[in-house]
CSV table of C-alpha atoms and ligand atoms in Angstrom, one decimal:
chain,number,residue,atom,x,y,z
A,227,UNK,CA,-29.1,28.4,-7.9
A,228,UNK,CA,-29.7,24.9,-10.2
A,229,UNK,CA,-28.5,22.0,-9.5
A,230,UNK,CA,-26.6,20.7,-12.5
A,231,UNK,CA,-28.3,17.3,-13.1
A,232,UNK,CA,-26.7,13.7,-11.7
A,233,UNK,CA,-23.6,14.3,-9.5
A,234,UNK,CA,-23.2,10.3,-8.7
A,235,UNK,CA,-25.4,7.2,-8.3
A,236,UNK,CA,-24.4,4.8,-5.7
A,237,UNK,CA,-25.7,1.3,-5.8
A,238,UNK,CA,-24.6,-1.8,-4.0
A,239,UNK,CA,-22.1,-5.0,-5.2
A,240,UNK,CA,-22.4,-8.5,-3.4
A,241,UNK,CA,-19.1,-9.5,-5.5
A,242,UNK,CA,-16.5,-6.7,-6.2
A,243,UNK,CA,-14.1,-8.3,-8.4
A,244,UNK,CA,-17.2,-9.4,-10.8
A,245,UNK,CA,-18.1,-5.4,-10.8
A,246,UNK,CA,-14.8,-4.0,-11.5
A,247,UNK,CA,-14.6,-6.4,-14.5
A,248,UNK,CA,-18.2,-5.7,-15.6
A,249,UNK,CA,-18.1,-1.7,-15.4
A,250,UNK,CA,-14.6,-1.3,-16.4
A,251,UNK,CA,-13.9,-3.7,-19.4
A,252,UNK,CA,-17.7,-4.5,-20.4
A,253,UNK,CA,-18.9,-1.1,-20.3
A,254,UNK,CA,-15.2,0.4,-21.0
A,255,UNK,CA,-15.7,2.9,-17.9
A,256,UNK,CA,-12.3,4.4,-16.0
A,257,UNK,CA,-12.2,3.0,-12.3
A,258,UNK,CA,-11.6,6.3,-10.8
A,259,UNK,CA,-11.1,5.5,-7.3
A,260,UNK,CA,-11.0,2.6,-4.8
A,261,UNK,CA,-11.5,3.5,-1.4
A,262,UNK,CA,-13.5,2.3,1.6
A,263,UNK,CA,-17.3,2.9,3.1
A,264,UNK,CA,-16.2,6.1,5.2
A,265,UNK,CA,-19.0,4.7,7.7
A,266,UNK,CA,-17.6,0.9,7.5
A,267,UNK,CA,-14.1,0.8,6.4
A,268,UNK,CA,-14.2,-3.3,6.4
A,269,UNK,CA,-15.9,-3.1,2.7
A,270,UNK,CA,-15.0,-1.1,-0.3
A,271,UNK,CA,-16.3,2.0,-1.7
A,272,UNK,CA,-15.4,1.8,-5.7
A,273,UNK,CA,-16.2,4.5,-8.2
A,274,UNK,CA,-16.2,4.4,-12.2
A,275,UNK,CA,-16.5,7.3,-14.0
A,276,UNK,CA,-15.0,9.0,-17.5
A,277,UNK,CA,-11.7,10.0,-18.2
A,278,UNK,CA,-11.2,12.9,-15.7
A,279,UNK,CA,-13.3,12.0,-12.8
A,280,UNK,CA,-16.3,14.3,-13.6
A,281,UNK,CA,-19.2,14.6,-12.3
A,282,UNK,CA,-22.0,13.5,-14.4
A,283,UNK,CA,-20.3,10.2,-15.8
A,284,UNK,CA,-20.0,8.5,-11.6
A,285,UNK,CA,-21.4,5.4,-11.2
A,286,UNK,CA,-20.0,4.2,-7.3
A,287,UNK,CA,-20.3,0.7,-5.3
A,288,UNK,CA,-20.5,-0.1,-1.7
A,289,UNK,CA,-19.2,-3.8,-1.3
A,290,UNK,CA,-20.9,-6.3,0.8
A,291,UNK,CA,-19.4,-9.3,0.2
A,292,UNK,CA,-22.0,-12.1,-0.7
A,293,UNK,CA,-25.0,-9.8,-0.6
A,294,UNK,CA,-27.8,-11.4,-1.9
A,295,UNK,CA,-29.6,-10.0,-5.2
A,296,UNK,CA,-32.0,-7.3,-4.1
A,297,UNK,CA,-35.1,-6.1,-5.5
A,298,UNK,CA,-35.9,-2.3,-7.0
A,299,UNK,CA,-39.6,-1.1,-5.2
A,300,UNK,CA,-41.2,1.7,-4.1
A,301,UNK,CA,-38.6,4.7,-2.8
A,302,UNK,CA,-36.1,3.5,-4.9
A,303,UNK,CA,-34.2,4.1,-8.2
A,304,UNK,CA,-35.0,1.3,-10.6
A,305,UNK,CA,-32.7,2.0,-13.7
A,306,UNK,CA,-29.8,4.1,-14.9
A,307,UNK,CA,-30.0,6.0,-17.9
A,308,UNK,CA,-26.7,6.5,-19.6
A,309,UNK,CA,-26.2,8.6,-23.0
A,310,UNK,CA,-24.4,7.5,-26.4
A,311,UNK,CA,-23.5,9.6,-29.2
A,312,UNK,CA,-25.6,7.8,-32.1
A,313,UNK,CA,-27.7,5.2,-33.2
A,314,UNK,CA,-24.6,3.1,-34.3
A,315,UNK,CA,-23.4,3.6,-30.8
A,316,UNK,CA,-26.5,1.6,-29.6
A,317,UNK,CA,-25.3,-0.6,-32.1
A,318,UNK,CA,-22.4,-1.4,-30.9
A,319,UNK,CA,-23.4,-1.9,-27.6
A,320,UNK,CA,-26.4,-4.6,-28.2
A,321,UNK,CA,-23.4,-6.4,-29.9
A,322,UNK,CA,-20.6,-6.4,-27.7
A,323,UNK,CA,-23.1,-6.7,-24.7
A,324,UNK,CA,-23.9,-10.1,-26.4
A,325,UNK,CA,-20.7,-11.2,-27.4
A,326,UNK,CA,-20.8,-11.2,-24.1
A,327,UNK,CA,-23.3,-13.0,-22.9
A,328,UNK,CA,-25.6,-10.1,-21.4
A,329,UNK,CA,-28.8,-10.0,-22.2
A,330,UNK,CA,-30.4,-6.9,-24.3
A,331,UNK,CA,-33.7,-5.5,-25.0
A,332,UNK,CA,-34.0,-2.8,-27.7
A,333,UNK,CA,-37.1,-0.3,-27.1
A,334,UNK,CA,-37.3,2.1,-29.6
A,335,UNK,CA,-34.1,4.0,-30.2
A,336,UNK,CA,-32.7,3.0,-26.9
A,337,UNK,CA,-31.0,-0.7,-25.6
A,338,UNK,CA,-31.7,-2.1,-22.1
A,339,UNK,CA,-29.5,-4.8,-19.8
A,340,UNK,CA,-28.7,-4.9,-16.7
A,341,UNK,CA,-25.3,-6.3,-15.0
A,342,UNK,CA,-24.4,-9.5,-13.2
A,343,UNK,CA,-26.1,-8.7,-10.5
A,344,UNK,CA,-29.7,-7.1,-12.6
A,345,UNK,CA,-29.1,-3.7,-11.7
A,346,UNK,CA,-31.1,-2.5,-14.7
A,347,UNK,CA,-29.2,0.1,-17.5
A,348,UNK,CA,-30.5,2.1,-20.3
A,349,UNK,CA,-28.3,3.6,-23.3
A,350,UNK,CA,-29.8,6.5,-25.1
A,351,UNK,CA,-29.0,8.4,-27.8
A,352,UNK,CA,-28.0,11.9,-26.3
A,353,UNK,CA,-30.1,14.7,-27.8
A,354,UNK,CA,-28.5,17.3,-24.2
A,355,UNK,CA,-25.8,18.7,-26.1
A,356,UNK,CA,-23.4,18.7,-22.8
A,357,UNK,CA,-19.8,18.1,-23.0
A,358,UNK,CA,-20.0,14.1,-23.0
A,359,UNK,CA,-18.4,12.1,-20.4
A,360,UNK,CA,-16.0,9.4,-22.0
A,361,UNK,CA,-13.2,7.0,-20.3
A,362,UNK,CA,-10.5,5.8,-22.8
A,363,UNK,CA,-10.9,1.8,-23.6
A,364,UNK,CA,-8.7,-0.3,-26.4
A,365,UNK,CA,-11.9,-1.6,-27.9
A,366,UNK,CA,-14.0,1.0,-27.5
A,367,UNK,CA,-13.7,4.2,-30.1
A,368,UNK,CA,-15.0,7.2,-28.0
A,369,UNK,CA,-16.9,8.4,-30.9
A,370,UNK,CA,-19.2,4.8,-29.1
A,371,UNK,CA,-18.5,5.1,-25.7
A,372,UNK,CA,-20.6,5.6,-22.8
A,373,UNK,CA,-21.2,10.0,-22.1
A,374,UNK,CA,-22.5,10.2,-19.1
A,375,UNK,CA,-25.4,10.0,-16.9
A,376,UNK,CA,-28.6,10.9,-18.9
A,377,UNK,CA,-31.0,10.4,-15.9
A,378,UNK,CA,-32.5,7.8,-13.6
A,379,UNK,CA,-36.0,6.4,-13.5
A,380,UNK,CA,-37.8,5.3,-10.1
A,381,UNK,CA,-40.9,4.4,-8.0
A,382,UNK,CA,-42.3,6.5,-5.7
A,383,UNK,CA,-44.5,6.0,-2.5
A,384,UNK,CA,-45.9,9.2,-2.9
A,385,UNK,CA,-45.2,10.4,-6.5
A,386,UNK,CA,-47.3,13.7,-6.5
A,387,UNK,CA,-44.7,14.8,-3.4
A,388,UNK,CA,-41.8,13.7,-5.1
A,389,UNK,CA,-42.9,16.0,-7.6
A,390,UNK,CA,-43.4,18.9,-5.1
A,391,UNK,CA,-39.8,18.6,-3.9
A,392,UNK,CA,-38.5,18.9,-7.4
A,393,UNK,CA,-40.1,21.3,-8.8
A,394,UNK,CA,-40.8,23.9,-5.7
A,395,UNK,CA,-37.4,22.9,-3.6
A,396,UNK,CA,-34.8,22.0,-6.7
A,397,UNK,CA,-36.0,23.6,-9.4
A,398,UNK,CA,-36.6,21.0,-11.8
A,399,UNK,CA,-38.6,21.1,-15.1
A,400,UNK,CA,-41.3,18.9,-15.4
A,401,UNK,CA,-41.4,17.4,-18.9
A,402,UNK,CA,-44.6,16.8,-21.4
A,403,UNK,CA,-44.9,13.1,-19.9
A,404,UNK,CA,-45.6,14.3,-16.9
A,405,UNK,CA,-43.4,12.3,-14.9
A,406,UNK,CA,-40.0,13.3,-16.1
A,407,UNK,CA,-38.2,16.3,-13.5
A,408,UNK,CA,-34.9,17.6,-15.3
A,409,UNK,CA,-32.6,19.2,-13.2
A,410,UNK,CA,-30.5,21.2,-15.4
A,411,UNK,CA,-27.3,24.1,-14.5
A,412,UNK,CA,-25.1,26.4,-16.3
A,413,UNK,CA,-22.9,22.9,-16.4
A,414,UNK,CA,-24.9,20.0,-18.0
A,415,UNK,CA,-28.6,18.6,-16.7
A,416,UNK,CA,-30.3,15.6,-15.6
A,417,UNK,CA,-33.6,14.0,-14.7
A,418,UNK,CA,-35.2,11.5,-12.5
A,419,UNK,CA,-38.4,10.4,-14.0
A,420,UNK,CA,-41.0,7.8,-11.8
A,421,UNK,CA,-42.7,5.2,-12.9
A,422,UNK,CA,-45.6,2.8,-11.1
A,423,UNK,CA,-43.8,1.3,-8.4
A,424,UNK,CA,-44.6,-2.5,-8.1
A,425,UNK,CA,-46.8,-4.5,-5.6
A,426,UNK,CA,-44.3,-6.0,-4.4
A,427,UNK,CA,-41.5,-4.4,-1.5
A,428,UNK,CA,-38.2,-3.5,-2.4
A,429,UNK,CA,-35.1,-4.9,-0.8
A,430,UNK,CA,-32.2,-2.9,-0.6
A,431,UNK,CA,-29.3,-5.3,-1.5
A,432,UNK,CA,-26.9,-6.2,-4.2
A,433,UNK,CA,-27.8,-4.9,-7.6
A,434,UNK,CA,-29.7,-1.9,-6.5
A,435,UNK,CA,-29.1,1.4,-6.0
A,436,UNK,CA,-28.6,3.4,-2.5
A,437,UNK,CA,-29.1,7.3,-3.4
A,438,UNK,CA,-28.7,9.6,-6.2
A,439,UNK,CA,-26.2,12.9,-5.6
A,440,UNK,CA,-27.5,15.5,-7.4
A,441,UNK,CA,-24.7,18.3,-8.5
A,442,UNK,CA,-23.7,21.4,-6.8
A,443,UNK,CA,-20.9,23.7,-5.5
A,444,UNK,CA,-18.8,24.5,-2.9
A,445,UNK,CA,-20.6,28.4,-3.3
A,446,UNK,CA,-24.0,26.8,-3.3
A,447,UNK,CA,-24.3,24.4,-1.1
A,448,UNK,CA,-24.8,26.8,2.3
A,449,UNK,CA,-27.9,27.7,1.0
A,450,UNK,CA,-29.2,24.2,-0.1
A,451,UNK,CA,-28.5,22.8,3.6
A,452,UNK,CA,-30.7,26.6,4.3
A,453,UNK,CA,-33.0,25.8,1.8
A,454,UNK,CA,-33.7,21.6,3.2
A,455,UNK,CA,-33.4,22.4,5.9
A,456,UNK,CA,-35.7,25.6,6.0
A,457,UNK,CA,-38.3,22.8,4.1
A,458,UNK,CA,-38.8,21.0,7.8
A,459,UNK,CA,-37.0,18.1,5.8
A,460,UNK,CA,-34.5,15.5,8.0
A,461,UNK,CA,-31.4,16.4,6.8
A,462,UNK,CA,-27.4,15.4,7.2
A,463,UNK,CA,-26.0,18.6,7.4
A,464,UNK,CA,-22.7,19.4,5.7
A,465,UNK,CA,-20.8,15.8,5.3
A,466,UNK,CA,-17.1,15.6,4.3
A,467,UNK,CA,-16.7,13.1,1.3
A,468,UNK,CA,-13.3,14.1,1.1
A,469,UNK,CA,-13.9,13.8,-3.1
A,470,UNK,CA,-16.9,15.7,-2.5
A,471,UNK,CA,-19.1,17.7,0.0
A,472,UNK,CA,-22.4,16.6,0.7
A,473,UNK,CA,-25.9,16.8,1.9
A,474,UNK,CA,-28.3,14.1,2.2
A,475,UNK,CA,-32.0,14.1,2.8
A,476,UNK,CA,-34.3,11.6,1.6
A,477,UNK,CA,-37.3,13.1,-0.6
A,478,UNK,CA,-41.0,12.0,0.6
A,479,UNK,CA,-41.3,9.1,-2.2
A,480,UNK,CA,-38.4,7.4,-0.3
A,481,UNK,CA,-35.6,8.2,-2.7
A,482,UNK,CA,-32.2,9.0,-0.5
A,483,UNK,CA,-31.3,12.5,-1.9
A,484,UNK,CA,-27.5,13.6,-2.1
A,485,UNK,CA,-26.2,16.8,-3.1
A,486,UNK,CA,-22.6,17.0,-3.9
A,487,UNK,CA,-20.0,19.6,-5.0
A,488,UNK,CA,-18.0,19.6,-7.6
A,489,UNK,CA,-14.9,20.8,-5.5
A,490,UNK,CA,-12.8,19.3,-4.5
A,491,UNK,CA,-12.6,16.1,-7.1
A,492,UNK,CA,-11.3,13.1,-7.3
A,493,UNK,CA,-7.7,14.9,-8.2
A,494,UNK,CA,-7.5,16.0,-4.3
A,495,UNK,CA,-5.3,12.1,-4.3
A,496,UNK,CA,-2.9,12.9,-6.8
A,497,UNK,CA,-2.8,13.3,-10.4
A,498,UNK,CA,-5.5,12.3,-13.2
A,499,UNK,CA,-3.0,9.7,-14.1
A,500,UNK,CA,-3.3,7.7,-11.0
A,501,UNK,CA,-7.0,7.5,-10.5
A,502,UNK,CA,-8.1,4.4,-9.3
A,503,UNK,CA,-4.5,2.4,-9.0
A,504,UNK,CA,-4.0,2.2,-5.2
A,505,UNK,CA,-6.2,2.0,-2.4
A,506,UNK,CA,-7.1,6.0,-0.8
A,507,UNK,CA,-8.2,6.4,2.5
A,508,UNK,CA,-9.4,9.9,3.8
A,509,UNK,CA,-7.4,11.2,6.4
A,510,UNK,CA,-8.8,9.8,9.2
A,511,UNK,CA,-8.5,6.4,8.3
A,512,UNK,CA,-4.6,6.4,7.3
A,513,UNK,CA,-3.2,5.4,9.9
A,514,UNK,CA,-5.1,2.4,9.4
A,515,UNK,CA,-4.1,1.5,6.3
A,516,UNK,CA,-2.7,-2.2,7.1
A,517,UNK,CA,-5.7,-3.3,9.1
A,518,UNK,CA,-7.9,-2.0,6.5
A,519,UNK,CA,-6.5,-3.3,3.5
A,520,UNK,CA,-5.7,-6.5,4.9
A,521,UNK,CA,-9.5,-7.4,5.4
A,522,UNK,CA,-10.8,-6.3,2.1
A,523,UNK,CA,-10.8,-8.4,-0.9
A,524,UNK,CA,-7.6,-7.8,-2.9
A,525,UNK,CA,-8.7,-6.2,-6.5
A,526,UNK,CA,-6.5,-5.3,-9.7
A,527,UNK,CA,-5.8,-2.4,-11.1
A,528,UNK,CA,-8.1,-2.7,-14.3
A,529,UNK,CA,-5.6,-0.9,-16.3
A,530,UNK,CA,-2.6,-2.8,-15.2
A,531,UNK,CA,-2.5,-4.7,-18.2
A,532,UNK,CA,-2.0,-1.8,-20.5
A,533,UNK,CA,1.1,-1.1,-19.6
A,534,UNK,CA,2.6,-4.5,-19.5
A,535,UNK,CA,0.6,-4.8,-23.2
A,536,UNK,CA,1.9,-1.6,-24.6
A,537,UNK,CA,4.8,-2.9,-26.7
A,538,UNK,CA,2.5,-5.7,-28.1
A,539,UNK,CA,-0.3,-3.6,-30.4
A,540,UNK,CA,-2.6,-6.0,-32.1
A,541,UNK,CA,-2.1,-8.5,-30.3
A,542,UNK,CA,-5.1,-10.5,-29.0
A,543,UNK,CA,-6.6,-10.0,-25.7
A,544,UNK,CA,-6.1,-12.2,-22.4
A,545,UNK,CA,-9.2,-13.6,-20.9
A,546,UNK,CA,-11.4,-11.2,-19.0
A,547,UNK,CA,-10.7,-13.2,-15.4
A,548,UNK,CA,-6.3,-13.4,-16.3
A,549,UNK,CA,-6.2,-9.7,-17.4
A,550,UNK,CA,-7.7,-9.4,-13.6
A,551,UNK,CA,-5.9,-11.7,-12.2
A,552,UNK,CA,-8.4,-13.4,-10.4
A,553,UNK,CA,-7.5,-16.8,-12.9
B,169,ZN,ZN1,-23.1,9.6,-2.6
């Protein structure tokens, strides 16, 4: 029973429409769904991910409008590690990133920035050899796109528990450095690795990240809850995600822990086609569909544009903030 390496990260926005603009034509990814916090319906939930919705590749936003900028420490996820197929892919991406206008940092073979907001991103050259994880953008070939999730880095309060969980409760690998856990399946793998946590106290707002969902399956996940909960660790208990099913706990270097199938998907809405162009509410919310939507902050469909641009190949592209309508 492995876990098979990053299901989704969730993080926080203070400014939605900036997000959806940054993740989906910056960094090329597929907006995969929009829905709402299932615990507070008044804000969004938005998710970006490859092509098909996969796990591995599912980056995911809780809105609060006009959050202020928040502040990585200890017991949280600092940066997000992201794979590329080559060299020339990190390339690519220190350009583009500059034409426009984010700042990059090159260490070694692998490019760091972070978005609007300074959560912090890595891009490195994937050596995994899993199926990579690639959303379809005009001016990105896939052969440069982002593949996936490669792992996570964060601070610890307590790394040499942290550790203990991974290794005696998950199953992960340790790695030569010593600080790197992979968490690897029959599916595709993924680490978290910790560094020195700063002096200074994290603040959990916009532009850092909430948990980490770790992948599993609908067969499985009985006996993780078992296994947690067996552990004397404070868990959830099963949790309807409606995409997803889920577990949370929160390992003893302060990291929330998710674990999340892979069943049902992001499909359970309709077809692959129509990911991420209307609003979904889970069941329970339906029927409050107007009052819901009428408070959140009207977004685009990112992909709108292709449609009404089909006939015109070649032709140059509109401004970022016309193409999402927000000029
Ligand atoms: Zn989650």
């Amino acid at each position: 029973m492995n876990l098979d390496g990053i299901h989704h990260i969730t993080a926080i926005t203070g400014d939605a429409p900036r997000n959806v603009d940054f993740y989906t034509r910056v960094l090329g990814l597929r907006m995969t769904a929009k829905t709402v916090n299932q615990d507070d319906p008044s804000v969004y939930h938005l998710f970006y991910g490859d092509e098909n919705a996969q796990p591995g590749a599912d980056l995911t936003f809780f809105e609060y409008p006009g959050a202020v900028p928040g502040r990585a420490g200890a017991g949280m996820v600092h940066r997000i590690v992201w794979r590329v197929a080559s060299p020339e892919a990190i390339d690519f991406w220190a350009t583009r990133l500059g034409d426009d206008g984010v700042a990059t940092e090159r260490d070694g073979g692998s490019l760091r920035f972070a978005d609007p907001e300074g959560l912090a991103h890595e891009l490195v050259v994937d050596a995994s050899g899993d199926e990579p994880l690639i959303a379809d953008h005009p001016e990105i070939p896939a052969a440069l796109a982002l593949q996936g999730f490669e792992g996570v880095r964060a601070y610890s309060f307590r790394p040499d528990d942290s550790a203990l969980l991974l290794e005696r409760l998950m199953g992960a690998q340790r790695r030569d450095d010593e600080a790197t856990f992979e968490l690897r399946g029959e599916r595709r793998g993924g680490w978290i690795a910790w560094d020195p946590a700063p002096a200074a106290r994290g603040r959990q707002s916009a532009g850092t990240v909430h948990h980490i969902a770790w992948a599993t399956t609908d067969a499985d996940m009985q006996s993780w809850i078992d296994r947690v909960t067996s552990a004397g660790i404070p868990n959830s208990g099963y949790v309807d995600r409606h995409y997803f099913h889920s577990l949370y706990f929160r390992e003893p270097g302060g990291v929330l822990y998710e674990l999340a199938t892979r069943e049902p998907g992001f499909t359970v809405d309709g077809p692959v086609e129509e990911l991420g162009t209307k609003l979904i509410l889970p069941p329970f919310l339906e029927p409050r569909r107007a009052e819901i939507a009428a408070r959140l902050t009207p977004l685009p469909d990112p992909r709108a544009d292709r449609v009404r641009g089909a006939a015109a190949p070649g032709s140059a592209p509109a401004p970022a903030r016309a193409r999402l309508g927000l000029g």
